[in-house]
Amino acid sequence: MVHLDVNKLKGKSFLVKKTKKESLGSITTPKSKNDNNEFEKFSQVILKNIIDDKVPPTPNNFQIYFEKLLENKPLAFRRKINEYLEIDDVNSHEYRAKMEREIREGFVEVKNIVKIVSTVYKNLNVMKQIVKKRLGDLHLNSNQLSIDNVLIALGEDLEKLSSLTNKQMEALKKHYDKTVSILKDVENEAIFDVRYGVYNKKYLLSGMQRELDAVKQYKHKSSIVMIKIKEKVLDKMVNAKERDILNRNVARLLLKTSRRSDIVAHFGGGIFTMLMKHTDLNSAQKACERIADLIYATSFFIGGDEVEADIELGIMPIDPNYTVEETLFGALEVLPKTGKNLEIYLIGEFAADTETQSDS
């Protein structure tokens, strides 16, 4: 369970004081002509910024600039925009995530069916052995021919049933193996980490490579931010399930504070990464401040006890002179040096830069 502690938020830069008029969020009014004119002007500003930065005016880039410039707009304007976005937003990735969860659930069901059928088959074998034993006993100790004949017939029937069951199991196994193969192919194409509700490492790496190529071509600035709960906090958790719950709550907060164009992914080992397109280091630092403010202002309850959060934050630029792996390594290197009572975040260095500095 997560509770947002308003007292912890006092004085934080990301909070916006609401006026009485703005706090009436449940009251909606029809969109006026003035609203449309305001939106048109905003669209023109977005397009001008894209052209000034010499960035191709593709739908994806327009969305990135849209979200980037929207952050600097007044709260009332952002709310009006969000009303439109709630209506227009149809995220195909959400549908895909739902599909992947359902496929995994189906996979579990198939395995359960096979287990049940396997159990039935084992029980039939046990029954066959019991009947066989009883036939032997009756053959030695009884002279009633009719009873023997009945039991022999029963044994033959059970043998036929066993043979039929064997054939059914072989056919079922073929179908099962085929299903497993199909589902593995789907899993290999999966882009979501179902455990934490964010993108997976594979999608992150491909997204970073695409952004690296874009930075090389169009010379804009992009950054990544890495986030991890400190080990000393996780060590206090009784079991892996509780650690997962805490990580899942942090992942939800990251999604809450991220832009739609950002890629929030689980890098692995409880480390989350945000790929922030068209975001320079200065803006990435502000994002880290927002993340830290939000997480430290949130009360986390695990197993009925409140857990005091402590996170690590590392920043790296997307530099066309370095690979995706080198960028990630730079952020990973500075993570342990950050925390609530240390530096809130640090900007990492590329390995080549570190060597050059040490040589000098």
mmCIF file of N, CA and C in Angstrom, residues 204-294:
data_model
loop_
_atom_site.group_PDB
_atom_site.id
_atom_site.type_symbol
_atom_site.label_atom_id
_atom_site.label_comp_id
_atom_site.label_asym_id
_atom_site.label_seq_id
_atom_site.Cartn_x
_atom_site.Cartn_y
_atom_site.Cartn_z
ATOM 1 N N LEU A 204 14.013 -1.688 -23.795
ATOM 2 C CA LEU A 204 14.857 -0.552 -23.415
ATOM 3 C C LEU A 204 16.091 -0.462 -24.311
ATOM 4 N N LEU A 205 16.780 -1.580 -24.500
ATOM 5 C CA LEU A 205 18.005 -1.582 -25.301
ATOM 6 C C LEU A 205 17.726 -1.188 -26.753
ATOM 7 N N SER A 206 16.628 -1.724 -27.298
ATOM 8 C CA SER A 206 16.289 -1.376 -28.683
ATOM 9 C C SER A 206 15.892 0.090 -28.783
ATOM 10 N N GLY A 207 15.162 0.599 -27.763
ATOM 11 C CA GLY A 207 14.776 2.005 -27.754
ATOM 12 C C GLY A 207 15.972 2.922 -27.624
ATOM 13 N N MET A 208 16.934 2.543 -26.795
ATOM 14 C CA MET A 208 18.157 3.348 -26.646
ATOM 15 C C MET A 208 18.972 3.361 -27.925
ATOM 16 N N GLN A 209 19.022 2.217 -28.618
ATOM 17 C CA GLN A 209 19.772 2.165 -29.873
ATOM 18 C C GLN A 209 19.116 3.050 -30.928
ATOM 19 N N ARG A 210 17.796 3.021 -30.995
ATOM 20 C CA ARG A 210 17.093 3.891 -31.943
ATOM 21 C C ARG A 210 17.332 5.362 -31.618
ATOM 22 N N GLU A 211 17.310 5.681 -30.334
ATOM 23 C CA GLU A 211 17.530 7.081 -29.943
ATOM 24 C C GLU A 211 18.976 7.495 -30.192
ATOM 25 N N LEU A 212 19.909 6.579 -29.977
ATOM 26 C CA LEU A 212 21.317 6.862 -30.268
ATOM 27 C C LEU A 212 21.510 7.175 -31.748
ATOM 28 N N ASP A 213 20.860 6.401 -32.601
ATOM 29 C CA ASP A 213 20.933 6.654 -34.048
ATOM 30 C C ASP A 213 20.315 8.009 -34.397
ATOM 31 N N ALA A 214 19.207 8.339 -33.709
ATOM 32 C CA ALA A 214 18.545 9.621 -33.969
ATOM 33 C C ALA A 214 19.409 10.789 -33.526
ATOM 34 N N VAL A 215 20.077 10.639 -32.374
ATOM 35 C CA VAL A 215 20.969 11.694 -31.877
ATOM 36 C C VAL A 215 22.143 11.896 -32.836
ATOM 37 N N LYS A 216 22.675 10.802 -33.372
ATOM 38 C CA LYS A 216 23.757 10.910 -34.344
ATOM 39 C C LYS A 216 23.336 11.707 -35.572
ATOM 40 N N GLN A 217 22.115 11.470 -36.011
ATOM 41 C CA GLN A 217 21.647 12.088 -37.245
ATOM 42 C C GLN A 217 21.164 13.522 -37.053
ATOM 43 N N TYR A 218 20.428 13.779 -35.953
ATOM 44 C CA TYR A 218 19.779 15.084 -35.813
ATOM 45 C C TYR A 218 20.401 15.977 -34.745
ATOM 46 N N LYS A 219 21.399 15.446 -34.003
ATOM 47 C CA LYS A 219 22.199 16.255 -33.070
ATOM 48 C C LYS A 219 21.416 16.830 -31.885
ATOM 49 N N HIS A 220 20.282 16.255 -31.522
ATOM 50 C CA HIS A 220 19.567 16.754 -30.356
ATOM 51 C C HIS A 220 20.103 16.066 -29.095
ATOM 52 N N LYS A 221 19.620 16.502 -27.943
ATOM 53 C CA LYS A 221 20.086 15.971 -26.656
ATOM 54 C C LYS A 221 19.046 15.010 -26.082
ATOM 55 N N SER A 222 19.519 13.873 -25.611
ATOM 56 C CA SER A 222 18.667 12.922 -24.898
ATOM 57 C C SER A 222 19.467 12.338 -23.735
ATOM 58 N N SER A 223 18.760 11.811 -22.752
ATOM 59 C CA SER A 223 19.438 11.320 -21.540
ATOM 60 C C SER A 223 18.741 10.074 -21.007
ATOM 61 N N ILE A 224 19.448 9.392 -20.118
ATOM 62 C CA ILE A 224 18.829 8.304 -19.366
ATOM 63 C C ILE A 224 18.991 8.570 -17.879
ATOM 64 N N VAL A 225 18.055 8.055 -17.109
ATOM 65 C CA VAL A 225 18.130 8.118 -15.654
ATOM 66 C C VAL A 225 17.941 6.702 -15.131
ATOM 67 N N MET A 226 18.824 6.275 -14.234
ATOM 68 C CA MET A 226 18.695 4.969 -13.596
ATOM 69 C C MET A 226 18.264 5.149 -12.146
ATOM 70 N N ILE A 227 17.371 4.286 -11.702
ATOM 71 C CA ILE A 227 16.831 4.373 -10.347
ATOM 72 C C ILE A 227 16.871 2.997 -9.700
ATOM 73 N N LYS A 228 17.300 2.965 -8.444
ATOM 74 C CA LYS A 228 17.351 1.695 -7.711
ATOM 75 C C LYS A 228 17.110 1.944 -6.233
ATOM 76 N N ILE A 229 16.331 1.073 -5.608
ATOM 77 C CA ILE A 229 16.169 1.124 -4.157
ATOM 78 C C ILE A 229 17.445 0.595 -3.512
ATOM 79 N N LYS A 230 17.926 1.288 -2.515
ATOM 80 C CA LYS A 230 19.172 0.867 -1.867
ATOM 81 C C LYS A 230 19.039 -0.512 -1.229
ATOM 82 N N GLU A 231 20.127 -1.254 -1.309
ATOM 83 C CA GLU A 231 20.133 -2.627 -0.795
ATOM 84 C C GLU A 231 19.835 -2.679 0.701
ATOM 85 N N LYS A 232 20.274 -1.668 1.450
ATOM 86 C CA LYS A 232 20.049 -1.685 2.901
ATOM 87 C C LYS A 232 18.551 -1.621 3.220
ATOM 88 N N VAL A 233 17.773 -1.009 2.306
ATOM 89 C CA VAL A 233 16.318 -0.968 2.483
ATOM 90 C C VAL A 233 15.718 -2.326 2.136
ATOM 91 N N LEU A 234 16.165 -2.898 1.020
ATOM 92 C CA LEU A 234 15.643 -4.189 0.576
ATOM 93 C C LEU A 234 16.013 -5.313 1.536
ATOM 94 N N ASP A 235 17.170 -5.191 2.177
ATOM 95 C CA ASP A 235 17.617 -6.228 3.118
ATOM 96 C C ASP A 235 16.700 -6.339 4.330
ATOM 97 N N LYS A 236 15.943 -5.292 4.589
ATOM 98 C CA LYS A 236 15.016 -5.317 5.723
ATOM 99 C C LYS A 236 13.732 -6.074 5.397
ATOM 100 N N MET A 237 13.524 -6.352 4.106
ATOM 101 C CA MET A 237 12.327 -7.088 3.694
ATOM 102 C C MET A 237 12.463 -8.559 4.083
ATOM 103 N N VAL A 238 11.370 -9.139 4.543
ATOM 104 C CA VAL A 238 11.393 -10.527 5.015
ATOM 105 C C VAL A 238 11.636 -11.502 3.872
ATOM 106 N N ASN A 239 11.009 -11.265 2.726
ATOM 107 C CA ASN A 239 11.121 -12.208 1.612
ATOM 108 C C ASN A 239 11.112 -11.472 0.274
ATOM 109 N N ALA A 240 11.302 -12.245 -0.786
ATOM 110 C CA ALA A 240 11.369 -11.675 -2.133
ATOM 111 C C ALA A 240 10.059 -11.019 -2.541
ATOM 112 N N LYS A 241 8.941 -11.567 -2.054
ATOM 113 C CA LYS A 241 7.628 -11.008 -2.400
ATOM 114 C C LYS A 241 7.501 -9.573 -1.904
ATOM 115 N N GLU A 242 7.962 -9.303 -0.692
ATOM 116 C CA GLU A 242 7.892 -7.953 -0.149
ATOM 117 C C GLU A 242 8.803 -7.005 -0.914
ATOM 118 N N ARG A 243 9.974 -7.492 -1.306
ATOM 119 C CA ARG A 243 10.885 -6.655 -2.103
ATOM 120 C C ARG A 243 10.258 -6.315 -3.449
ATOM 121 N N ASP A 244 9.565 -7.289 -4.035
ATOM 122 C CA ASP A 244 8.886 -7.046 -5.311
ATOM 123 C C ASP A 244 7.783 -6.000 -5.160
ATOM 124 N N ILE A 245 7.058 -6.066 -4.051
ATOM 125 C CA ILE A 245 5.982 -5.100 -3.811
ATOM 126 C C ILE A 245 6.552 -3.685 -3.735
ATOM 127 N N LEU A 246 7.656 -3.520 -3.014
ATOM 128 C CA LEU A 246 8.277 -2.200 -2.898
ATOM 129 C C LEU A 246 8.779 -1.713 -4.250
ATOM 130 N N ASN A 247 9.443 -2.586 -4.997
ATOM 131 C CA ASN A 247 9.919 -2.218 -6.334
ATOM 132 C C ASN A 247 8.760 -1.866 -7.259
ATOM 133 N N ARG A 248 7.658 -2.615 -7.133
ATOM 134 C CA ARG A 248 6.497 -2.357 -7.979
ATOM 135 C C ARG A 248 5.899 -0.977 -7.677
ATOM 136 N N ASN A 249 5.867 -0.616 -6.415
ATOM 137 C CA ASN A 249 5.342 0.695 -6.043
ATOM 138 C C ASN A 249 6.226 1.828 -6.565
ATOM 139 N N VAL A 250 7.529 1.624 -6.510
ATOM 140 C CA VAL A 250 8.451 2.630 -7.048
ATOM 141 C C VAL A 250 8.274 2.748 -8.564
ATOM 142 N N ALA A 251 8.088 1.608 -9.236
ATOM 143 C CA ALA A 251 7.875 1.627 -10.683
ATOM 144 C C ALA A 251 6.621 2.428 -11.033
ATOM 145 N N ARG A 252 5.571 2.281 -10.243
ATOM 146 C CA ARG A 252 4.341 3.033 -10.496
ATOM 147 C C ARG A 252 4.562 4.530 -10.339
ATOM 148 N N LEU A 253 5.362 4.908 -9.354
ATOM 149 C CA LEU A 253 5.655 6.327 -9.161
ATOM 150 C C LEU A 253 6.486 6.877 -10.319
ATOM 151 N N LEU A 254 7.391 6.063 -10.850
ATOM 152 C CA LEU A 254 8.181 6.490 -12.010
ATOM 153 C C LEU A 254 7.279 6.734 -13.213
ATOM 154 N N LEU A 255 6.321 5.839 -13.410
ATOM 155 C CA LEU A 255 5.368 6.027 -14.506
ATOM 156 C C LEU A 255 4.552 7.298 -14.295
ATOM 157 N N LYS A 256 4.255 7.578 -13.045
ATOM 158 C CA LYS A 256 3.441 8.750 -12.727
ATOM 159 C C LYS A 256 4.184 10.041 -13.043
ATOM 160 N N THR A 257 5.477 10.069 -12.795
ATOM 161 C CA THR A 257 6.246 11.295 -12.980
ATOM 162 C C THR A 257 6.868 11.413 -14.367
ATOM 163 N N SER A 258 6.779 10.365 -15.184
ATOM 164 C CA SER A 258 7.410 10.381 -16.510
ATOM 165 C C SER A 258 6.486 10.989 -17.556
ATOM 166 N N ARG A 259 7.081 11.392 -18.680
ATOM 167 C CA ARG A 259 6.292 11.856 -19.816
ATOM 168 C C ARG A 259 5.856 10.644 -20.626
ATOM 169 N N ARG A 260 4.849 10.853 -21.474
ATOM 170 C CA ARG A 260 4.342 9.755 -22.292
ATOM 171 C C ARG A 260 5.404 9.235 -23.252
ATOM 172 N N SER A 261 6.276 10.114 -23.700
ATOM 173 C CA SER A 261 7.305 9.723 -24.663
ATOM 174 C C SER A 261 8.504 9.050 -24.010
ATOM 175 N N ASP A 262 8.598 9.119 -22.677
ATOM 176 C CA ASP A 262 9.700 8.449 -21.982
ATOM 177 C C ASP A 262 9.493 6.936 -22.005
ATOM 178 N N ILE A 263 10.590 6.231 -21.998
ATOM 179 C CA ILE A 263 10.531 4.771 -21.860
ATOM 180 C C ILE A 263 10.972 4.424 -20.440
ATOM 181 N N VAL A 264 10.037 3.908 -19.653
ATOM 182 C CA VAL A 264 10.348 3.452 -18.298
ATOM 183 C C VAL A 264 10.448 1.932 -18.346
ATOM 184 N N ALA A 265 11.611 1.401 -17.994
ATOM 185 C CA ALA A 265 11.846 -0.035 -18.156
ATOM 186 C C ALA A 265 12.557 -0.616 -16.940
ATOM 187 N N HIS A 266 12.389 -1.927 -16.768
ATOM 188 C CA HIS A 266 13.136 -2.649 -15.736
ATOM 189 C C HIS A 266 14.402 -3.191 -16.376
ATOM 190 N N PHE A 267 15.537 -2.640 -15.974
ATOM 191 C CA PHE A 267 16.817 -3.056 -16.538
ATOM 192 C C PHE A 267 17.219 -4.432 -16.031
ATOM 193 N N GLY A 268 16.773 -4.752 -14.826
ATOM 194 C CA GLY A 268 17.129 -6.039 -14.213
ATOM 195 C C GLY A 268 17.644 -5.818 -12.798
ATOM 196 N N GLY A 269 17.421 -6.807 -11.940
ATOM 197 C CA GLY A 269 17.927 -6.719 -10.573
ATOM 198 C C GLY A 269 17.332 -5.583 -9.769
ATOM 199 N N GLY A 270 16.099 -5.211 -10.093
ATOM 200 C CA GLY A 270 15.462 -4.116 -9.359
ATOM 201 C C GLY A 270 15.942 -2.740 -9.773
ATOM 202 N N ILE A 271 16.674 -2.639 -10.882
ATOM 203 C CA ILE A 271 17.142 -1.350 -11.398
ATOM 204 C C ILE A 271 16.214 -0.908 -12.524
ATOM 205 N N PHE A 272 15.667 0.292 -12.386
ATOM 206 C CA PHE A 272 14.776 0.839 -13.402
ATOM 207 C C PHE A 272 15.485 1.938 -14.177
ATOM 208 N N THR A 273 15.149 2.044 -15.454
ATOM 209 C CA THR A 273 15.791 3.028 -16.323
ATOM 210 C C THR A 273 14.737 3.819 -17.075
ATOM 211 N N MET A 274 14.934 5.138 -17.125
ATOM 212 C CA MET A 274 14.074 6.018 -17.905
ATOM 213 C C MET A 274 14.878 6.585 -19.076
ATOM 214 N N LEU A 275 14.425 6.303 -20.286
ATOM 215 C CA LEU A 275 15.009 6.920 -21.471
ATOM 216 C C LEU A 275 14.204 8.176 -21.757
ATOM 217 N N MET A 276 14.848 9.339 -21.658
ATOM 218 C CA MET A 276 14.175 10.625 -21.805
ATOM 219 C C MET A 276 14.633 11.286 -23.103
ATOM 220 N N LYS A 277 13.780 11.203 -24.114
ATOM 221 C CA LYS A 277 14.119 11.732 -25.437
ATOM 222 C C LYS A 277 14.048 13.252 -25.452
ATOM 223 N N HIS A 278 14.945 13.857 -26.246
ATOM 224 C CA HIS A 278 15.003 15.317 -26.371
ATOM 225 C C HIS A 278 15.088 15.984 -24.993
ATOM 226 N N THR A 279 15.924 15.419 -24.155
ATOM 227 C CA THR A 279 16.091 15.925 -22.789
ATOM 228 C C THR A 279 17.575 16.074 -22.490
ATOM 229 N N ASP A 280 18.036 17.308 -22.231
ATOM 230 C CA ASP A 280 19.446 17.520 -21.922
ATOM 231 C C ASP A 280 19.720 17.185 -20.463
ATOM 232 N N LEU A 281 20.987 17.294 -20.066
ATOM 233 C CA LEU A 281 21.365 16.912 -18.701
ATOM 234 C C LEU A 281 20.706 17.799 -17.655
ATOM 235 N N ASN A 282 20.542 19.071 -17.967
ATOM 236 C CA ASN A 282 19.898 19.973 -17.020
ATOM 237 C C ASN A 282 18.448 19.541 -16.739
ATOM 238 N N SER A 283 17.732 19.195 -17.811
ATOM 239 C CA SER A 283 16.348 18.730 -17.637
ATOM 240 C C SER A 283 16.306 17.371 -16.951
ATOM 241 N N ALA A 284 17.294 16.519 -17.227
ATOM 242 C CA ALA A 284 17.360 15.213 -16.574
ATOM 243 C C ALA A 284 17.596 15.368 -15.077
ATOM 244 N N GLN A 285 18.408 16.348 -14.696
ATOM 245 C CA GLN A 285 18.627 16.605 -13.275
ATOM 246 C C GLN A 285 17.337 17.056 -12.588
ATOM 247 N N LYS A 286 16.580 17.904 -13.278
ATOM 248 C CA LYS A 286 15.302 18.341 -12.713
ATOM 249 C C LYS A 286 14.350 17.152 -12.569
ATOM 250 N N ALA A 287 14.407 16.236 -13.542
ATOM 251 C CA ALA A 287 13.567 15.040 -13.459
ATOM 252 C C ALA A 287 13.959 14.199 -12.244
ATOM 253 N N CYS A 288 15.259 14.093 -11.975
ATOM 254 C CA CYS A 288 15.727 13.341 -10.804
ATOM 255 C C CYS A 288 15.233 13.984 -9.514
ATOM 256 N N GLU A 289 15.226 15.305 -9.501
ATOM 257 C CA GLU A 289 14.728 16.005 -8.317
ATOM 258 C C GLU A 289 13.247 15.717 -8.106
ATOM 259 N N ARG A 290 12.485 15.693 -9.204
ATOM 260 C CA ARG A 290 11.054 15.383 -9.089
ATOM 261 C C ARG A 290 10.845 13.956 -8.601
ATOM 262 N N ILE A 291 11.635 13.034 -9.145
ATOM 263 C CA ILE A 291 11.525 11.624 -8.747
ATOM 264 C C ILE A 291 11.842 11.468 -7.264
ATOM 265 N N ALA A 292 12.952 12.070 -6.838
ATOM 266 C CA ALA A 292 13.351 11.971 -5.432
ATOM 267 C C ALA A 292 12.304 12.598 -4.528
ATOM 268 N N ASP A 293 11.808 13.785 -4.892
ATOM 269 C CA ASP A 293 10.781 14.447 -4.088
ATOM 270 C C ASP A 293 9.547 13.570 -3.942
ATOM 271 N N LEU A 294 9.118 12.976 -5.047
ATOM 272 C CA LEU A 294 7.900 12.161 -5.034
ATOM 273 C C LEU A 294 8.070 10.905 -4.189
#
